[in-house]
Amino acid sequence: KNEVEQSPQNLTAQEGEFITINCSYSVGISALHWLQQHPGGGIVSLFMLSSGKKKHGRLIATINIQEKHSSLHITASHPRDSAVYICAVARWTDKLIFGTGTRLQVFP
Amino acid sequence: DSGVTQTPKHLITATGQRVTLRCSPRSGDLSVYWYQQSLDQGLQFLIQYYNGEERAKGNILERFSAQQFPDLHSELNLSSLELGDSALYFCASSPREGVYNEQFFGPGTRLTVL
């Protein structure tokens, strides 16, 4: 079993929809990262969380340390949000352990 | 543009060969991380350097080695290449070491081993 699980694996949405991507992990962690990988391959760091909630534009990330769960929400989704979203956890070192990613497609 | 540069963008080589991938971190960043992304294994952490010293090691094969130079750029050396080494190799940097730092990713080097 992977230490970091994401759901769903694939997600299709219509423009304007509210989207939620989930990440569950089975190990103790210090921090959790959400990354976005564009179709061309480039990776962008969206959030680094150790507790609570963070918001950046239309993106919101939450984490519940006790339940070992994090969610990434996208409000008012847009076709340019189409990408793979990857959750990664850091235990007690800088080494990141990655989930397998959620592929999101947003159609106009 | 994250400010992290990687060269080359693409590399095609044959089994048994040796290649060097280069990474220049963002100005002022002291930590450099190397990752491998393959179709079957996904993203995996390989190794981290901080200010020239190795700090953390992941699932890096013995055929692979890395170093960080005094000017803070880093190189990942892959030798005795096998077909399974074909992957995207990313470098990332951050200002400091420690789990609470955001990492900034380079555009990656796509390695194809034929």
Coordinates of N, CA and C in Angstrom, one line a residue:
Chain A
K1 N 0.8 -1.2 0.0 CA 0.0 0.0 0.0 C 0.9 1.2 0.0
N2 N 0.5 2.2 -0.9 CA 1.3 3.5 -0.9 C 1.1 4.2 0.4
E3 N 2.2 4.9 0.8 CA 2.1 5.8 2.0 C 1.2 7.0 1.8
V4 N 1.1 7.4 0.5 CA 0.3 8.6 0.2 C -0.7 8.2 -0.9
E5 N -2.0 8.3 -0.7 CA -3.0 8.0 -1.6 C -3.8 9.2 -2.0
Q6 N -4.1 9.3 -3.3 CA -4.9 10.4 -3.8 C -6.2 9.9 -4.4
S7 N -7.2 10.7 -4.3 CA -8.5 10.4 -5.0 C -9.2 11.7 -5.4
P8 N -9.9 11.6 -6.5 CA -9.9 10.5 -7.5 C -8.6 10.5 -8.3
Q9 N -8.4 9.5 -9.1 CA -7.2 9.4 -10.0 C -7.4 10.3 -11.2
N10 N -8.6 10.3 -11.7 CA -9.0 11.2 -12.8 C -10.3 12.0 -12.5
L11 N -10.4 13.2 -12.9 CA -11.5 14.0 -12.6 C -11.8 14.9 -13.8
T12 N -13.0 14.9 -14.2 CA -13.5 15.8 -15.3 C -14.5 16.7 -14.8
A13 N -14.4 18.0 -15.2 CA -15.3 19.0 -14.7 C -15.7 20.0 -15.8
Q14 N -16.8 20.6 -15.6 CA -17.2 21.7 -16.5 C -16.7 23.0 -15.9
E15 N -16.4 23.9 -16.8 CA -15.9 25.2 -16.3 C -16.9 25.8 -15.3
G16 N -16.3 26.3 -14.2 CA -17.1 27.0 -13.2 C -17.4 26.1 -12.0
E17 N -17.2 24.8 -12.2 CA -17.5 23.8 -11.1 C -16.5 24.0 -9.9
F18 N -17.0 23.6 -8.8 CA -16.1 23.5 -7.6 C -15.5 22.1 -7.5
I19 N -14.2 22.1 -7.4 CA -13.5 20.8 -7.5 C -12.8 20.5 -6.1
T20 N -12.8 19.2 -5.7 CA -12.1 18.8 -4.6 C -11.2 17.6 -4.9
I21 N -10.0 17.6 -4.5 CA -9.0 16.5 -4.7 C -8.5 16.2 -3.3
N22 N -8.5 14.9 -3.0 CA -8.2 14.4 -1.7 C -6.9 13.7 -1.6
C23 N -6.2 13.8 -0.4 CA -4.9 13.1 -0.2 C -5.0 12.5 1.2
S24 N -4.7 11.3 1.3 CA -4.6 10.6 2.6 C -3.3 10.0 2.7
Y25 N -2.7 10.0 3.9 CA -1.4 9.4 4.1 C -1.4 8.6 5.4
S26 N -0.5 7.6 5.4 CA -0.5 6.6 6.5 C 0.6 6.8 7.5
V27 N 1.5 7.8 7.3 CA 2.6 8.0 8.2 C 2.5 9.3 8.9
G28 N 3.3 9.4 10.0 CA 3.4 10.7 10.6 C 4.2 11.7 9.8
I29 N 3.7 12.9 9.7 CA 4.4 13.9 8.8 C 4.6 15.2 9.5
S30 N 5.5 16.0 8.9 CA 5.8 17.3 9.4 C 5.1 18.3 8.5
A31 N 5.0 18.1 7.2 CA 4.4 19.0 6.3 C 3.9 18.3 5.1
L32 N 3.0 18.9 4.4 CA 2.4 18.4 3.2 C 2.4 19.4 2.1
H33 N 2.8 19.0 0.9 CA 2.9 19.9 -0.3 C 1.8 19.5 -1.3
W34 N 1.3 20.5 -1.9 CA 0.4 20.3 -3.1 C 1.2 20.9 -4.3
L35 N 1.3 20.1 -5.4 CA 2.0 20.5 -6.6 C 1.1 20.4 -7.8
Q36 N 1.4 21.2 -8.8 CA 0.6 21.2 -10.0 C 1.6 20.9 -11.1
Q37 N 1.3 19.8 -11.9 CA 2.2 19.5 -13.1 C 1.4 19.8 -14.4
H38 N 1.9 20.7 -15.2 CA 1.2 21.1 -16.4 C 1.4 20.0 -17.5
P39 N 0.6 20.0 -18.5 CA 0.7 19.0 -19.6 C 2.1 19.0 -20.2
G40 N 2.8 20.1 -20.2 CA 4.2 20.1 -20.7 C 5.2 19.5 -19.8
G41 N 4.8 19.2 -18.6 CA 5.7 18.5 -17.7 C 6.2 19.3 -16.5
G42 N 6.1 20.7 -16.6 CA 6.7 21.5 -15.5 C 5.9 21.4 -14.3
I43 N 6.6 21.5 -13.1 CA 5.9 21.3 -11.8 C 6.0 22.7 -11.1
V44 N 4.8 23.0 -10.5 CA 4.7 24.3 -9.7 C 4.3 23.9 -8.3
S45 N 4.9 24.5 -7.3 CA 4.5 24.3 -6.0 C 3.3 25.2 -5.7
L46 N 2.2 24.6 -5.2 CA 1.0 25.4 -4.9 C 0.9 25.8 -3.4
F47 N 1.1 24.8 -2.6 CA 1.0 25.1 -1.1 C 2.0 24.2 -0.4
M48 N 2.4 24.7 0.8 CA 3.0 23.8 1.8 C 2.3 24.1 3.1
L49 N 1.8 23.0 3.7 CA 0.9 23.1 4.9 C 1.5 22.2 6.0
S50 N 1.4 22.7 7.2 CA 1.7 21.9 8.3 C 0.4 21.8 9.3
S51 N -0.5 22.7 9.1 CA -1.7 22.7 9.8 C -2.7 23.6 9.2
G52 N -4.0 23.4 9.5 CA -5.0 24.4 9.1 C -5.4 24.5 7.6
K53 N -5.4 25.7 7.2 CA -5.9 26.0 5.8 C -5.1 27.1 5.2
K54 N -4.9 27.1 3.9 CA -4.3 28.2 3.2 C -5.1 28.4 1.9
K55 N -5.1 29.7 1.5 CA -5.8 30.1 0.3 C -4.9 30.9 -0.6
H56 N -5.0 30.7 -1.9 CA -4.3 31.5 -2.8 C -5.2 31.6 -4.1
G57 N -5.7 32.8 -4.3 CA -6.6 33.0 -5.4 C -7.8 32.0 -5.3
R58 N -8.0 31.2 -6.3 CA -9.2 30.3 -6.3 C -8.8 28.9 -5.7
L59 N -7.6 28.8 -5.2 CA -7.2 27.5 -4.6 C -7.2 27.6 -3.1
I60 N -7.7 26.5 -2.5 CA -7.7 26.4 -1.1 C -7.2 25.0 -0.7
A61 N -6.3 25.0 0.3 CA -5.8 23.7 0.7 C -6.0 23.6 2.2
T62 N -6.5 22.4 2.7 CA -6.7 22.2 4.1 C -6.0 20.9 4.5
I63 N -5.7 20.8 5.8 CA -5.1 19.6 6.3 C -5.6 19.3 7.7
N64 N -5.9 18.0 7.9 CA -6.3 17.6 9.2 C -5.3 16.5 9.7
I65 N -4.4 17.0 10.5 CA -3.3 16.1 11.0 C -3.7 14.9 11.7
Q66 N -4.7 15.0 12.5 CA -5.2 13.9 13.3 C -5.8 12.8 12.4
E67 N -6.5 13.2 11.4 CA -7.2 12.3 10.4 C -6.2 11.9 9.3
K68 N -5.0 12.5 9.2 CA -4.1 12.2 8.2 C -4.7 12.4 6.8
H69 N -5.2 13.6 6.6 CA -6.0 13.9 5.4 C -5.8 15.3 5.0
S70 N -5.7 15.6 3.7 CA -5.7 16.9 3.2 C -6.6 17.0 1.9
S71 N -7.1 18.2 1.7 CA -7.9 18.4 0.5 C -7.4 19.6 -0.2
L72 N -7.5 19.6 -1.5 CA -7.2 20.8 -2.4 C -8.5 21.1 -3.1
H73 N -9.0 22.3 -2.9 CA -10.2 22.8 -3.6 C -9.9 23.8 -4.6
I74 N -10.6 23.7 -5.7 CA -10.5 24.8 -6.7 C -11.9 25.3 -6.9
T75 N -12.1 26.6 -6.7 CA -13.4 27.3 -6.9 C -13.4 27.8 -8.3
A76 N -14.6 27.9 -8.9 CA -14.8 28.4 -10.2 C -13.8 27.9 -11.2
S77 N -13.7 26.6 -11.4 CA -12.7 26.0 -12.2 C -12.7 26.6 -13.6
H78 N -11.5 26.5 -14.2 CA -11.3 27.1 -15.6 C -10.5 26.0 -16.4
P79 N -10.6 26.0 -17.7 CA -9.8 25.1 -18.5 C -8.3 25.2 -18.2
R80 N -7.8 26.3 -17.9 CA -6.4 26.5 -17.6 C -6.0 25.7 -16.3
D81 N -7.0 25.3 -15.5 CA -6.7 24.5 -14.3 C -6.4 23.1 -14.7
S82 N -6.6 22.7 -15.9 CA -6.3 21.3 -16.3 C -4.9 21.0 -16.2
A83 N -4.6 19.9 -15.4 CA -3.2 19.6 -15.0 C -3.3 18.3 -14.1
V84 N -2.1 17.8 -13.7 CA -2.1 16.8 -12.7 C -1.7 17.4 -11.4
Y85 N -2.5 17.1 -10.4 CA -2.2 17.7 -9.0 C -1.7 16.6 -8.2
I86 N -0.5 16.9 -7.5 CA 0.2 15.9 -6.8 C 0.3 16.3 -5.4
C87 N 0.1 15.4 -4.5 CA 0.2 15.6 -3.0 C 1.6 14.9 -2.6
A88 N 2.3 15.6 -1.8 CA 3.6 15.0 -1.3 C 3.7 15.3 0.2
V89 N 4.3 14.4 0.9 CA 4.4 14.6 2.4 C 5.9 14.5 2.7
A90 N 6.3 15.3 3.7 CA 7.6 15.3 4.3 C 7.5 14.8 5.7
R91 N 8.3 13.8 6.1 CA 8.3 13.3 7.4 C 9.2 14.2 8.3
W92 N 10.3 13.7 8.7 CA 11.2 14.5 9.6 C 12.4 15.0 8.8
T93 N 12.5 14.7 7.5 CA 13.6 15.3 6.7 C 13.0 15.9 5.5
D94 N 13.8 16.5 4.7 CA 13.3 17.2 3.4 C 12.8 16.2 2.4
K95 N 13.1 14.9 2.6 CA 12.7 13.9 1.6 C 11.2 13.9 1.4
L96 N 10.7 14.1 0.2 CA 9.3 14.1 -0.1 C 8.8 12.7 -0.6
I97 N 7.6 12.3 -0.1 CA 7.0 11.1 -0.6 C 5.8 11.5 -1.3
F98 N 5.7 11.0 -2.6 CA 4.7 11.6 -3.5 C 3.5 10.6 -3.6
G99 N 2.3 11.2 -3.8 CA 1.1 10.5 -4.3 C 1.2 10.3 -5.8
T100 N 0.3 9.5 -6.3 CA 0.4 9.2 -7.7 C -0.3 10.3 -8.6
G101 N -0.9 11.2 -8.0 CA -1.5 12.3 -8.7 C -2.9 12.2 -9.1
T102 N -3.6 13.3 -9.3 CA -4.9 13.4 -9.8 C -4.9 14.2 -11.1
R103 N -5.4 13.5 -12.2 CA -5.4 14.2 -13.5 C -6.8 14.9 -13.6
L104 N -6.7 16.2 -13.7 CA -8.0 17.1 -13.8 C -8.1 17.6 -15.2
Q105 N -9.3 17.5 -15.8 CA -9.6 18.1 -17.1 C -10.8 19.0 -16.9
V106 N -10.7 20.2 -17.2 CA -11.8 21.1 -17.1 C -12.2 21.6 -18.5
F107 N -13.5 21.3 -18.9 CA -14.0 21.6 -20.2 C -14.8 22.9 -20.2
P108 N -14.7 23.7 -21.3 CA -15.4 24.9 -21.4 C -16.9 24.7 -21.5
Chain B
D1 N 8.0 31.0 -14.6 CA 9.4 30.6 -14.5 C 9.9 30.6 -13.0
S2 N 10.3 29.5 -12.5 CA 10.7 29.3 -11.1 C 12.0 29.9 -10.8
G3 N 12.9 30.2 -11.8 CA 14.2 30.6 -11.5 C 15.2 29.5 -11.5
V4 N 14.8 28.3 -11.5 CA 15.7 27.1 -11.5 C 15.9 26.6 -12.9
T5 N 17.1 26.5 -13.3 CA 17.4 26.1 -14.7 C 18.0 24.7 -14.7
Q6 N 17.6 23.9 -15.7 CA 18.2 22.6 -15.9 C 18.6 22.4 -17.4
T7 N 19.8 21.8 -17.5 CA 20.2 21.5 -18.9 C 20.8 20.1 -18.9
P8 N 20.6 19.4 -20.0 CA 19.9 19.8 -21.2 C 18.4 19.5 -21.0
K9 N 17.5 20.0 -21.9 CA 16.1 19.7 -21.8 C 15.8 18.3 -22.2
H10 N 16.5 17.8 -23.2 CA 16.2 16.5 -23.7 C 17.6 15.8 -23.9
L11 N 17.6 14.5 -23.6 CA 18.8 13.8 -23.8 C 18.5 12.4 -24.3
I12 N 19.0 12.0 -25.4 CA 18.8 10.6 -25.9 C 20.2 9.9 -26.0
T13 N 20.2 8.8 -25.4 CA 21.5 8.1 -25.3 C 21.2 6.5 -25.4
A14 N 22.3 5.8 -25.4 CA 22.2 4.3 -25.5 C 22.5 3.7 -24.2
T15 N 22.0 2.4 -24.1 CA 22.3 1.7 -22.8 C 23.8 1.5 -22.6
G16 N 24.2 1.6 -21.4 CA 25.6 1.4 -21.0 C 26.3 2.8 -21.0
Q17 N 25.7 3.8 -21.5 CA 26.4 5.1 -21.5 C 26.3 5.8 -20.2
R18 N 27.0 7.0 -20.1 CA 27.0 7.8 -18.9 C 26.6 9.2 -19.3
V19 N 25.7 9.8 -18.5 CA 25.3 11.2 -18.8 C 25.4 12.1 -17.5
T20 N 25.4 13.4 -17.7 CA 25.4 14.3 -16.6 C 24.3 15.3 -16.8
L21 N 23.5 15.5 -15.8 CA 22.4 16.5 -15.9 C 22.8 17.6 -14.9
R22 N 22.5 18.8 -15.4 CA 23.0 20.0 -14.6 C 21.8 20.8 -14.1
C23 N 21.9 21.4 -12.9 CA 20.9 22.2 -12.3 C 21.5 23.4 -11.7
S24 N 20.9 24.6 -12.0 CA 21.3 25.8 -11.4 C 20.1 26.3 -10.5
P25 N 20.3 26.4 -9.2 CA 19.2 26.8 -8.3 C 18.9 28.2 -8.5
R26 N 17.8 28.6 -7.9 CA 17.4 30.1 -7.8 C 18.5 30.8 -7.1
S27 N 18.7 32.1 -7.4 CA 19.7 32.9 -6.8 C 19.5 32.9 -5.3
G28 N 20.5 32.5 -4.5 CA 20.4 32.6 -3.1 C 19.9 31.3 -2.4
D29 N 19.4 30.4 -3.2 CA 18.9 29.1 -2.6 C 20.1 28.2 -2.4
L30 N 20.1 27.6 -1.2 CA 21.3 26.8 -0.8 C 21.0 25.3 -0.9
S31 N 19.7 24.9 -0.9 CA 19.3 23.5 -1.0 C 18.9 23.1 -2.4
V32 N 19.4 22.0 -2.8 CA 19.1 21.4 -4.2 C 18.6 20.0 -4.0
Y33 N 17.5 19.7 -4.6 CA 16.9 18.3 -4.6 C 16.8 17.8 -6.0
W34 N 17.0 16.5 -6.1 CA 16.8 15.8 -7.4 C 15.7 14.8 -7.3
Y35 N 14.9 14.7 -8.3 CA 13.8 13.8 -8.4 C 13.7 13.1 -9.7
Q36 N 13.2 11.9 -9.7 CA 13.0 11.1 -10.9 C 11.5 10.9 -11.1
Q37 N 11.0 11.1 -12.3 CA 9.6 10.8 -12.6 C 9.5 9.8 -13.8
S38 N 9.1 8.6 -13.5 CA 9.0 7.6 -14.5 C 7.5 7.2 -14.6
L39 N 7.2 6.6 -15.7 CA 5.8 6.2 -15.9 C 5.3 5.2 -14.9
D40 N 6.2 4.2 -14.6 CA 5.7 3.2 -13.7 C 5.9 3.5 -12.2
Q41 N 6.8 4.4 -11.8 CA 7.1 4.6 -10.4 C 6.6 6.0 -10.0
G42 N 6.2 6.8 -10.9 CA 5.8 8.2 -10.5 C 7.0 9.0 -10.1
L43 N 6.7 10.0 -9.2 CA 7.8 10.9 -8.7 C 8.5 10.3 -7.5
Q44 N 9.8 10.3 -7.6 CA 10.6 9.7 -6.5 C 11.7 10.7 -6.1
F45 N 11.9 10.9 -4.8 CA 13.1 11.7 -4.3 C 14.3 10.9 -4.5
L46 N 15.4 11.5 -5.0 CA 16.7 10.9 -5.2 C 17.6 11.3 -4.1
I47 N 17.9 12.6 -4.0 CA 19.0 13.1 -3.2 C 18.8 14.6 -2.9
Q48 N 19.3 15.0 -1.8 CA 19.3 16.5 -1.5 C 20.7 16.9 -1.0
Y49 N 21.1 18.1 -1.5 CA 22.3 18.8 -1.0 C 21.9 20.1 -0.4
Y50 N 22.7 20.5 0.6 CA 22.6 21.8 1.2 C 23.9 22.4 1.3
N51 N 24.2 23.5 0.7 CA 25.4 24.2 0.7 C 26.6 23.3 0.5
G52 N 26.5 22.4 -0.5 CA 27.6 21.6 -0.8 C 27.7 20.2 -0.1
E53 N 26.8 20.0 0.9 CA 26.9 18.8 1.6 C 25.6 17.9 1.3
E54 N 25.8 16.6 1.2 CA 24.7 15.7 1.0 C 23.9 15.7 2.4
R55 N 22.6 15.8 2.2 CA 21.7 15.9 3.5 C 20.7 14.8 3.6
A56 N 20.2 14.3 2.5 CA 19.2 13.3 2.5 C 19.3 12.4 1.3
K57 N 19.0 11.2 1.4 CA 19.1 10.3 0.3 C 17.9 9.4 0.2
G58 N 17.4 9.3 -1.0 CA 16.2 8.5 -1.3 C 16.6 7.2 -2.0
N59 N 15.7 6.8 -2.9 CA 15.9 5.6 -3.6 C 16.9 5.8 -4.8
I60 N 18.1 6.3 -4.5 CA 19.0 6.5 -5.6 C 19.9 5.3 -5.8
L61 N 20.0 4.9 -7.1 CA 20.7 3.7 -7.4 C 22.2 4.0 -7.2
E62 N 23.0 2.9 -7.0 CA 24.5 3.1 -6.9 C 25.1 3.6 -8.2
R63 N 24.4 3.3 -9.3 CA 25.0 3.8 -10.6 C 24.8 5.3 -10.8
F64 N 24.0 5.9 -9.8 CA 23.8 7.4 -9.9 C 24.6 8.1 -8.8
S65 N 25.1 9.2 -9.1 CA 25.7 10.0 -8.1 C 25.5 11.5 -8.4
A66 N 25.6 12.3 -7.3 CA 25.4 13.7 -7.5 C 26.4 14.5 -6.7
Q67 N 26.5 15.8 -7.0 CA 27.3 16.7 -6.1 C 26.8 18.1 -6.3
Q68 N 27.1 18.9 -5.3 CA 26.8 20.3 -5.4 C 28.1 21.1 -5.3
F69 N 28.3 22.0 -6.2 CA 29.6 22.7 -6.3 C 29.6 24.0 -5.5
P70 N 30.8 24.6 -5.2 CA 30.8 25.8 -4.4 C 29.9 26.9 -5.0
D71 N 29.7 27.0 -6.3 CA 28.8 28.0 -6.8 C 27.3 27.6 -6.6
L72 N 27.1 26.5 -6.0 CA 25.7 25.9 -5.6 C 25.0 25.2 -6.8
H73 N 25.6 25.2 -8.0 CA 24.9 24.4 -9.0 C 25.2 22.9 -8.7
S74 N 24.3 22.1 -9.2 CA 24.4 20.7 -8.9 C 24.4 19.9 -10.2
E75 N 25.1 18.7 -10.1 CA 25.1 17.8 -11.2 C 24.7 16.4 -10.8
L76 N 23.9 15.7 -11.6 CA 23.4 14.4 -11.3 C 24.1 13.5 -12.4
N77 N 24.9 12.6 -12.0 CA 25.6 11.7 -13.0 C 24.9 10.3 -13.0
L78 N 24.5 9.9 -14.2 CA 23.9 8.6 -14.3 C 24.8 7.7 -15.2
S79 N 25.2 6.6 -14.7 CA 26.1 5.7 -15.5 C 25.6 4.3 -15.7
S80 N 26.2 3.6 -16.6 CA 25.8 2.3 -17.0 C 24.3 2.3 -17.3
L81 N 23.8 3.2 -18.1 CA 22.4 3.4 -18.2 C 21.6 2.2 -18.8
E82 N 20.4 2.0 -18.2 CA 19.5 1.0 -18.6 C 18.3 1.6 -19.2
L83 N 17.5 0.7 -19.9 CA 16.3 1.2 -20.5 C 15.3 1.8 -19.4
G84 N 15.3 1.2 -18.3 CA 14.5 1.7 -17.2 C 14.8 3.0 -16.6
D85 N 16.0 3.5 -17.0 CA 16.4 4.8 -16.4 C 15.7 6.0 -17.2
S86 N 15.1 5.6 -18.3 CA 14.3 6.6 -19.1 C 13.3 7.3 -18.2
A87 N 13.3 8.6 -18.1 CA 12.4 9.3 -17.2 C 12.6 10.8 -17.3
L88 N 11.8 11.5 -16.6 CA 12.0 12.9 -16.4 C 12.8 13.1 -15.1
Y89 N 13.8 13.9 -15.2 CA 14.6 14.2 -14.0 C 14.4 15.7 -13.6
F90 N 13.9 15.9 -12.4 CA 13.7 17.3 -12.0 C 14.7 17.6 -10.9
C91 N 15.0 18.9 -10.9 CA 15.8 19.5 -9.8 C 14.9 20.5 -9.2
A92 N 15.0 20.7 -7.9 CA 14.3 21.8 -7.2 C 15.2 22.4 -6.3
S93 N 14.9 23.7 -5.9 CA 15.7 24.4 -4.9 C 14.9 25.1 -3.9
S94 N 15.5 25.3 -2.7 CA 14.8 26.1 -1.7 C 15.9 26.9 -0.9
P95 N 15.4 28.0 -0.3 CA 16.4 28.9 0.4 C 17.2 28.2 1.5
R96 N 16.5 27.3 2.2 CA 17.1 26.7 3.4 C 16.9 25.2 3.3
E97 N 17.3 24.4 4.3 CA 16.9 23.0 4.4 C 15.8 23.0 5.5
G98 N 15.2 21.8 5.6 CA 14.1 21.7 6.6 C 12.8 21.5 5.9
V99 N 11.9 20.8 6.6 CA 10.6 20.3 6.1 C 9.6 21.4 5.8
Y100 N 9.8 22.6 6.3 CA 8.8 23.7 6.1 C 9.1 24.6 5.0
N101 N 10.0 24.2 4.1 CA 10.4 25.1 3.0 C 9.7 24.7 1.7
E102 N 9.2 25.7 1.0 CA 8.6 25.5 -0.3 C 9.8 25.1 -1.3
Q103 N 9.5 24.2 -2.2 CA 10.6 23.9 -3.2 C 10.2 24.4 -4.5
F104 N 11.1 24.9 -5.3 CA 10.9 25.5 -6.6 C 11.5 24.6 -7.6
F105 N 10.7 24.1 -8.5 CA 11.1 23.1 -9.5 C 11.6 23.7 -10.8
G106 N 12.7 23.0 -11.3 CA 13.1 23.3 -12.6 C 12.2 22.7 -13.7
P107 N 12.5 23.0 -15.0 CA 11.6 22.4 -16.0 C 11.9 21.0 -16.3
G108 N 12.9 20.4 -15.8 CA 13.2 19.0 -16.0 C 14.1 18.7 -17.2
T109 N 14.7 17.5 -17.1 CA 15.5 17.0 -18.2 C 14.8 15.6 -18.6
R110 N 14.4 15.5 -19.9 CA 13.8 14.2 -20.3 C 14.9 13.3 -20.8
L111 N 15.2 12.2 -20.2 CA 16.2 11.3 -20.6 C 15.5 10.1 -21.3
T112 N 16.0 9.8 -22.5 CA 15.5 8.6 -23.2 C 16.7 7.7 -23.4
V113 N 16.7 6.5 -22.9 CA 17.7 5.5 -23.1 C 17.2 4.5 -24.1
L114 N 18.0 4.3 -25.2 CA 17.6 3.4 -26.3 C 18.4 2.2 -26.3

